[in-house]
Amino acid sequence: MTGPRGSSEHDVVLRLLDHQIVGPSGMLLGNVDDLELVGDEGGWFVTGLMVGPAALSQRLPGLLGHWVYAVWHRLHPAEDPAPVVIPIDHVTAIGSAVHVDLAAAQALSNTFGVEIWLRRHVISRLPGAIGDADDPRSETADRARRVGSRPESLPLPARAPLDGARGVSTVVGRTVVAPDGTRAGRVSEVRCLGARSNGRQERLRARWILYTPHLTGAKLGYSVDREQGPALVRRIVRTWQRHDRIVDAELVEGLNELEGDLTVRPEARPRHPHDS
Amino acid sequence: MKKVFSIALGILTAIGGFVDIGDLVTNGLVGARFGLSLVWVVVVGIVGICVFAEMSGRVAAVSGRATFDLVRERLGPRVGLLNLVASMAVTLLTFTAEIGGVALALQLATSVNPYLWIPIVGAAVWIVLWRVKFSVLENAFGLVGLALIVFAVALWQLGPDWADLWRQVSRPFVPHDESHTTYFYYAVALFGAAMTPYEVFFFSSGGVEERWTDKDLGTMRANVFIGFPLGGVLSVAIAGVAAVVYLPEGVDVDSLGQIGMPVGQALGVIGIALVLLGFFAATFGAACETGLSVGYSIAQYLGWQWGKYVTPLKAARFHSVVLLSSVVAVGVLLTTVDPIMLTEYSVVFSAVALPLTYFPILVVANDRTYMGRNVNGRLANALGTAYLVVVMVAALAAIPLMIVTRAGQ
């Protein structure tokens, strides 16, 4: 299952979503709260990391999600704030953390409104916060001032979501219906292909859709690595996930809609993720 | 030579740092009521904390990810949030109990009312978390906490009937004036005290603070496999002293003073002085660990910059959380709630929260894309799986037992 031109597979829900974002010098820059998904004639592509409360709120349950979104919207200095997206070509490595380049790191740290506010109004006023050699106060104050009068646009290369883009979380959890009309499960994973060229991560093409009758435990990783231990947990999770299926994304209808069921085309041959 | 020194320091710190207010109170109380018949639970708990602390430390060293990173990553934002709320409630409760414990230790030393000490202790803990270097914070209190070895010396000096003590340990029985439900309620409490979730939050985050790599795995394992069990010996000594002095008299232990008293009986004033020093260092050190753990966990769930390895201005949200939780803990204590009671509840609720923490660690320690050749071996997996079952049984039993026994009455 390798794609053209040495592109590699990425199970984006397992390997990208909810992972720590790390800058070049090791600074921690938030989690991957969602992934930007864009569709065109060639299919669906993961084009960016969505970071921050706006993206996270879409994935929290009911009222809590609404509240987080409302609080973020109210506190944001911009008139019509947009969720923050870091384009995927600023991703330098994908491991246990997602590493981004310096430009993206600087842009991201300028979008953390609460951090900047607390730094300016609380932490820097405490005795002992000043005089730290590698953190001149002037720079902090300067940055904070800039944010206070923040222009509508995000600091480059961060940007607002593209037109027609959505979070990958709008696909995960959608009901999948088999060709005969029976409910087959819910989307648990989007397996993508993407190459790196000149040290830059190209956008990831959604190649396969995985679905499962039970979403609980879908992110544990047992559907990807059939040997992952410990044996007892593996056996239980495998039994739990025995009706999981993987299917070619092109043979799934309904992805263009934002909501509603996805239908597997009759010519598709869904199989278990372990039967490659 | 430097390496040997650093390993020895780590082990000593682990011994002294192992005991916190939960271990002090639960072991003293259980010793007085059940003798040494629950020592098997302490042993089970210590093996358990060794298994999972080693796993979480190894994951932190190899992948650079601390425990709550893994929780969110593998359980998703919803279940992860549930986990965060439960774990933080328990850790904050423990933090509050530790600050209360420091105040009680200071009251014993000075006879000054603990409510005068509580705000001072809260402020002192916060100042340490705010200004003191991580390695100093970790080592200083652990080393001074070694003063608790007087419990082992006192047990020796009291000259107990060793054969009888050994009989209590090796053939556990429920004392005739206690019911089976209270016996198992305290078993769960002791288990929760030994395996408190904050220990792995702190241990794994501390590994990241000290920038462990896979070269440090040996040192980390020495700390865990030598330091923690020897720390557990201190726990057993506390229970043993209480068993020798209070069990025959049928005295119920419900204060920190009672737990330390027998040492004075055995060793005189110097014993009392060392006990008080040990109480102070153990609870103050644990207050620092739990206070940091609250900040670590929330920051890791949300991806914020955390830790004392960066300047405070770079981790403003993390330090704000730590500051806020210190204020909350002091506020709770000033409502005149009894810190000993808080401690008893915190260890039982710890038992409830255990599976949430330990399951993701076990799964990720098996993920070969992160761990490479450092994935769990057969032994770690066998023990990890067995403990997962034990931990789930304890978690399910904790609340029903608490209700049935009316919290051990």
XYZ file of C-alpha atoms in Angstrom, chain B residues 66-225:
160
model
C 4.670 12.978 29.326
C 1.659 11.064 30.566
C -1.160 13.498 29.887
C 0.050 14.038 26.318
C -0.588 10.344 25.830
C -3.974 10.432 27.507
C -5.317 13.018 25.093
C -3.610 11.445 22.100
C -4.956 7.931 22.641
C -8.313 8.606 24.237
C -9.307 11.681 22.221
C -10.459 15.053 23.564
C -13.722 13.829 25.097
C -12.647 10.840 27.145
C -9.363 12.667 27.736
C -11.258 15.597 29.229
C -13.250 13.284 31.495
C -9.952 11.792 32.566
C -8.435 15.242 33.119
C -11.319 16.391 35.281
C -11.239 13.220 37.409
C -7.460 13.142 37.774
C -7.245 16.841 38.539
C -9.972 16.628 41.152
C -7.976 13.893 42.900
C -4.617 15.629 42.482
C -5.973 18.949 43.710
C -7.512 17.152 46.690
C -4.144 15.530 47.403
C -2.390 18.894 46.978
C -4.764 20.414 49.517
C -4.188 17.526 51.912
C -0.394 17.873 51.593
C -0.497 21.587 52.424
C -2.721 20.743 55.376
C -0.180 18.098 56.378
C 2.669 20.618 56.328
C 0.603 22.933 58.527
C -0.098 20.090 60.968
C 3.591 19.182 61.098
C 4.440 22.810 61.841
C 1.744 22.914 64.510
C 3.315 19.877 66.186
C 6.688 21.606 66.120
C 5.565 25.057 67.244
C 2.146 24.682 68.938
C 0.978 27.520 66.714
C -2.578 27.031 65.417
C -2.504 25.332 61.980
C -4.876 27.886 60.475
C -2.155 30.472 60.921
C 0.284 28.165 59.195
C -1.935 27.255 56.229
C -1.644 30.557 54.294
C 2.072 30.723 55.042
C 2.609 27.177 53.855
C 0.512 27.803 50.730
C 2.607 30.860 49.925
C 5.859 29.019 50.655
C 4.899 26.113 48.388
C 4.015 28.506 45.620
C 7.282 30.438 45.995
C 9.221 27.189 45.739
C 7.272 26.207 42.607
C 7.779 29.660 41.167
C 11.459 30.215 41.843
C 13.356 27.093 42.864
C 15.102 25.030 40.225
C 13.460 21.713 39.426
C 16.434 19.562 40.405
C 16.864 21.381 43.729
C 13.166 21.098 44.510
C 13.159 17.417 43.698
C 16.319 16.469 45.582
C 16.175 18.678 48.667
C 12.848 17.475 50.034
C 13.524 13.880 49.075
C 16.795 13.864 50.980
C 15.383 15.524 54.090
C 12.415 13.147 53.864
C 14.901 10.361 54.596
C 14.573 11.469 58.232
C 11.498 9.224 58.259
C 13.926 6.314 58.584
C 13.518 6.956 62.327
C 10.307 4.953 62.057
C 12.349 1.892 61.135
C 14.834 2.618 63.944
C 11.990 3.175 66.398
C 10.392 -0.120 65.421
C 13.701 -1.803 66.198
C 14.042 0.039 69.531
C 10.502 -0.819 70.600
C 11.675 -4.419 70.592
C 8.500 -5.982 69.297
C 7.754 -9.678 69.122
C 9.155 -10.137 65.621
C 7.645 -13.589 65.272
C 4.206 -12.170 65.963
C 4.711 -9.316 63.482
C 5.856 -11.796 60.866
C 2.765 -13.899 61.531
C 0.577 -10.838 60.893
C 2.408 -10.158 57.625
C 2.578 -13.685 56.282
C -0.845 -14.934 57.390
C -3.155 -11.951 56.936
C -6.383 -12.131 58.899
C -9.185 -9.724 59.680
C -9.053 -8.720 63.380
C -12.134 -10.049 65.185
C -13.489 -6.607 66.021
C -13.325 -5.454 62.376
C -15.593 -6.424 59.486
C -14.401 -7.770 56.149
C -15.764 -4.739 54.332
C -13.704 -2.273 56.389
C -10.680 -4.508 55.912
C -11.049 -4.321 52.138
C -11.969 -0.645 52.250
C -8.605 0.048 53.865
C -6.940 -2.335 51.416
C -8.219 -0.140 48.582
C -7.124 2.999 50.448
C -3.587 1.672 50.959
C -3.430 0.609 47.327
C -4.598 4.061 46.231
C -2.028 5.712 48.518
C 0.815 3.647 47.057
C -0.248 4.081 43.424
C -1.565 7.690 43.425
C -1.850 8.868 39.815
C 0.075 12.086 40.424
C 3.221 10.036 40.944
C 3.360 9.089 37.258
C 2.293 12.556 36.096
C 5.145 13.988 38.111
C 7.656 11.266 37.300
C 7.135 11.400 33.534
C 6.958 15.197 33.391
C 10.056 15.367 35.582
C 11.811 13.170 33.024
C 10.995 15.731 30.359
C 12.071 18.588 32.677
C 15.435 16.918 33.170
C 15.661 16.130 29.464
C 16.085 12.396 29.796
C 17.017 10.491 26.678
C 17.260 6.757 26.137
C 20.760 6.964 27.668
C 19.190 7.809 31.027
C 17.031 4.697 31.145
C 19.465 2.929 33.484
C 19.462 5.760 36.030
C 15.692 6.016 35.796
C 15.283 2.288 36.434
C 17.670 2.378 39.396
C 15.555 5.157 40.938
C 12.360 3.225 40.411
C 13.410 -0.316 41.224
